[in-house]
mmCIF file of C-alpha atoms and ligand atoms in Angstrom:
data_model
loop_
_atom_site.group_PDB
_atom_site.id
_atom_site.type_symbol
_atom_site.label_atom_id
_atom_site.label_comp_id
_atom_site.label_asym_id
_atom_site.label_seq_id
_atom_site.Cartn_x
_atom_site.Cartn_y
_atom_site.Cartn_z
ATOM 1 C CA UNK A 1 2.071 -42.980 19.560
ATOM 2 C CA UNK A 2 5.466 -42.915 21.234
ATOM 3 C CA UNK A 3 5.534 -46.700 21.652
ATOM 4 C CA UNK A 4 4.618 -47.245 17.994
ATOM 5 C CA UNK A 5 7.302 -44.774 16.897
ATOM 6 C CA UNK A 6 9.993 -46.416 19.029
ATOM 7 C CA UNK A 7 9.024 -49.778 17.515
ATOM 8 C CA UNK A 8 9.298 -48.333 13.998
ATOM 9 C CA UNK A 9 12.691 -46.724 14.711
ATOM 10 C CA UNK A 10 14.992 -48.835 16.897
ATOM 11 C CA UNK A 11 17.814 -46.305 16.297
ATOM 12 C CA UNK A 12 15.887 -43.614 18.197
ATOM 13 C CA UNK A 13 16.353 -43.046 21.936
ATOM 14 C CA UNK A 14 14.340 -39.846 22.342
ATOM 15 C CA UNK A 15 11.012 -38.571 21.015
ATOM 16 C CA UNK A 16 9.783 -35.062 21.777
ATOM 17 C CA UNK A 17 6.119 -34.375 21.116
ATOM 18 C CA UNK A 18 5.039 -30.734 21.134
ATOM 19 C CA UNK A 19 2.560 -28.263 19.650
ATOM 20 C CA UNK A 20 4.591 -25.615 17.751
ATOM 21 C CA UNK A 21 2.099 -23.078 16.460
ATOM 22 C CA UNK A 22 3.752 -21.904 13.229
ATOM 23 C CA UNK A 23 4.667 -25.441 12.201
ATOM 24 C CA UNK A 24 1.048 -26.546 12.648
ATOM 25 C CA UNK A 25 -0.337 -23.417 10.966
ATOM 26 C CA UNK A 26 1.791 -23.768 7.833
ATOM 27 C CA UNK A 27 0.864 -27.444 7.578
ATOM 28 C CA UNK A 28 -2.826 -26.552 7.911
ATOM 29 C CA UNK A 29 -2.386 -24.030 5.097
ATOM 30 C CA UNK A 30 -0.799 -26.707 2.931
ATOM 31 C CA UNK A 31 2.512 -24.864 2.941
ATOM 32 C CA UNK A 32 5.725 -26.857 2.935
ATOM 33 C CA UNK A 33 8.180 -25.648 5.560
ATOM 34 C CA UNK A 34 11.310 -24.489 3.774
ATOM 35 C CA UNK A 35 14.737 -25.312 5.183
ATOM 36 C CA UNK A 36 16.327 -21.903 4.729
ATOM 37 C CA UNK A 37 19.501 -22.051 6.826
ATOM 38 C CA UNK A 38 22.278 -24.580 7.119
ATOM 39 C CA UNK A 39 21.078 -25.419 10.647
ATOM 40 C CA UNK A 40 17.585 -26.136 9.339
ATOM 41 C CA UNK A 41 19.000 -28.420 6.664
ATOM 42 C CA UNK A 42 21.417 -30.181 9.020
ATOM 43 C CA UNK A 43 19.058 -30.806 11.921
ATOM 44 C CA UNK A 44 15.676 -31.173 10.209
ATOM 45 C CA UNK A 45 16.619 -32.606 6.784
ATOM 46 C CA UNK A 46 13.158 -33.989 5.944
ATOM 47 C CA UNK A 47 9.671 -33.308 7.258
ATOM 48 C CA UNK A 48 6.848 -35.829 7.044
ATOM 49 C CA UNK A 49 3.198 -34.932 7.503
ATOM 50 C CA UNK A 50 0.165 -36.956 8.521
ATOM 51 C CA UNK A 51 -3.560 -36.403 7.964
ATOM 52 C CA UNK A 52 -5.712 -35.469 10.952
ATOM 53 C CA UNK A 53 -6.519 -38.174 13.474
ATOM 54 C CA UNK A 54 -7.726 -37.444 17.005
ATOM 55 C CA UNK A 55 -5.015 -37.081 19.666
ATOM 56 C CA UNK A 56 -4.431 -40.327 21.534
ATOM 57 C CA UNK A 57 -6.015 -42.503 18.844
ATOM 58 C CA UNK A 58 -4.456 -45.680 17.518
ATOM 59 C CA UNK A 59 -4.902 -44.283 14.003
ATOM 60 C CA UNK A 60 -2.663 -41.324 14.859
ATOM 61 C CA UNK A 61 -0.089 -43.653 16.401
ATOM 62 C CA UNK A 62 -0.050 -45.763 13.239
ATOM 63 C CA UNK A 63 0.393 -42.905 10.749
ATOM 64 C CA UNK A 64 2.983 -41.140 12.935
ATOM 65 C CA UNK A 65 5.082 -44.306 13.165
ATOM 66 C CA UNK A 66 4.728 -45.046 9.448
ATOM 67 C CA UNK A 67 5.869 -41.512 8.609
ATOM 68 C CA UNK A 68 9.284 -41.963 10.207
ATOM 69 C CA UNK A 69 10.136 -45.531 9.228
ATOM 70 C CA UNK A 70 12.245 -44.228 6.300
ATOM 71 C CA UNK A 71 14.569 -42.318 8.645
ATOM 72 C CA UNK A 72 12.659 -39.042 8.736
ATOM 73 C CA UNK A 73 13.052 -37.413 12.167
ATOM 74 C CA UNK A 74 10.374 -34.698 12.076
ATOM 75 C CA UNK A 75 6.692 -35.483 11.546
ATOM 76 C CA UNK A 76 3.884 -32.924 11.633
ATOM 77 C CA UNK A 77 0.510 -34.183 12.892
ATOM 78 C CA UNK A 78 -2.257 -32.219 11.161
ATOM 79 C CA UNK A 79 -4.125 -29.715 13.384
ATOM 80 C CA UNK A 80 -2.209 -30.985 16.400
ATOM 81 C CA UNK A 81 1.575 -30.743 16.689
ATOM 82 C CA UNK A 82 4.647 -32.712 15.829
ATOM 83 C CA UNK A 83 6.962 -35.441 16.978
ATOM 84 C CA UNK A 84 10.716 -35.026 16.655
ATOM 85 C CA UNK A 85 13.105 -37.944 16.995
ATOM 86 C CA UNK A 86 16.757 -38.228 17.903
ATOM 87 C CA UNK A 87 19.506 -40.597 18.862
ATOM 88 C CA UNK A 88 19.764 -38.434 21.979
ATOM 89 C CA UNK A 89 17.402 -36.081 23.783
ATOM 90 C CA UNK A 90 19.713 -33.165 22.915
ATOM 91 C CA UNK A 91 19.527 -33.969 19.183
ATOM 92 C CA UNK A 92 15.739 -34.317 19.294
ATOM 93 C CA UNK A 93 15.558 -30.931 21.039
ATOM 94 C CA UNK A 94 17.811 -29.278 18.437
ATOM 95 C CA UNK A 95 15.635 -30.711 15.685
ATOM 96 C CA UNK A 96 12.478 -29.420 17.375
ATOM 97 C CA UNK A 97 13.925 -25.918 17.749
ATOM 98 C CA UNK A 98 15.108 -25.847 14.136
ATOM 99 C CA UNK A 99 11.777 -27.145 12.823
ATOM 100 C CA UNK A 100 9.890 -24.244 14.426
ATOM 101 C CA UNK A 101 12.587 -21.741 13.395
ATOM 102 C CA UNK A 102 12.285 -22.979 9.789
ATOM 103 C CA UNK A 103 8.517 -22.549 10.078
ATOM 104 C CA UNK A 104 9.030 -18.992 11.353
ATOM 105 C CA UNK A 105 11.307 -18.069 8.435
ATOM 106 C CA UNK A 106 8.933 -19.719 5.968
ATOM 107 C CA UNK A 107 6.014 -17.788 7.480
ATOM 108 C CA UNK A 108 7.919 -14.507 7.247
ATOM 109 C CA UNK A 109 9.003 -15.260 3.688
ATOM 110 C CA UNK A 110 5.407 -15.960 2.690
ATOM 111 C CA UNK A 111 4.329 -12.653 4.240
ATOM 112 C CA UNK A 112 7.120 -10.744 2.511
ATOM 113 C CA UNK A 113 6.397 -12.308 -0.855
ATOM 114 C CA UNK A 114 2.601 -12.223 -0.631
ATOM 115 C CA UNK A 115 2.450 -16.010 -0.670
ATOM 116 C CA UNK A 116 -0.476 -16.182 1.779
ATOM 117 C CA UNK A 117 -2.732 -13.609 0.117
ATOM 118 C CA UNK A 118 -6.327 -14.675 -0.298
ATOM 119 C CA UNK A 119 -6.021 -17.858 1.756
ATOM 120 C CA UNK A 120 -8.771 -19.100 4.024
ATOM 121 C CA UNK A 121 -7.775 -20.068 7.542
ATOM 122 C CA UNK A 122 -8.101 -23.842 7.942
ATOM 123 C CA UNK A 123 -9.709 -25.031 11.158
ATOM 124 C CA UNK A 124 -9.662 -28.255 13.128
ATOM 125 C CA UNK A 125 -12.082 -30.827 11.630
ATOM 126 C CA UNK A 126 -15.633 -30.075 12.800
ATOM 127 C CA UNK A 127 -16.288 -33.599 14.109
ATOM 128 C CA UNK A 128 -13.510 -33.105 16.628
ATOM 129 C CA UNK A 129 -14.604 -29.549 17.495
ATOM 130 C CA UNK A 130 -18.174 -30.738 18.090
ATOM 131 C CA UNK A 131 -17.392 -33.775 20.222
ATOM 132 C CA UNK A 132 -13.897 -33.205 21.575
ATOM 133 C CA UNK A 133 -13.543 -36.931 21.828
ATOM 134 C CA UNK A 134 -10.768 -39.183 20.667
HETATM 135 ZN ZN1 LIG B 201 -0.165 -33.468 21.423
#
């Protein structure tokens, strides 16, 4: 996945892949992460999402790379995590921190406004749960 992303984005020198829980949860719920603060807007700017593909698969590598070819630096991988890109490792880290902070504020805002009432909790696709294979 990292190799495919570097090939898609020659301007990028750092990719951080991580599993931020609120970011993944909101994506699973179909909720768009809102960029509430100026830091969120400055560092994150746009968020791409991909459908579920097993971790380590070539399909996941392909959709993750395709999601950032337009200059997007934050891509959420359904039921898995995210990849955050930067010209430097420091910038990729700042983007990763701000992505999860934006998810936290979005989550709190949805709780405060009742935006999650009545929702079912989405789970990892059953084929992957049953086999655990990639
Ligand atoms: Zn992962």
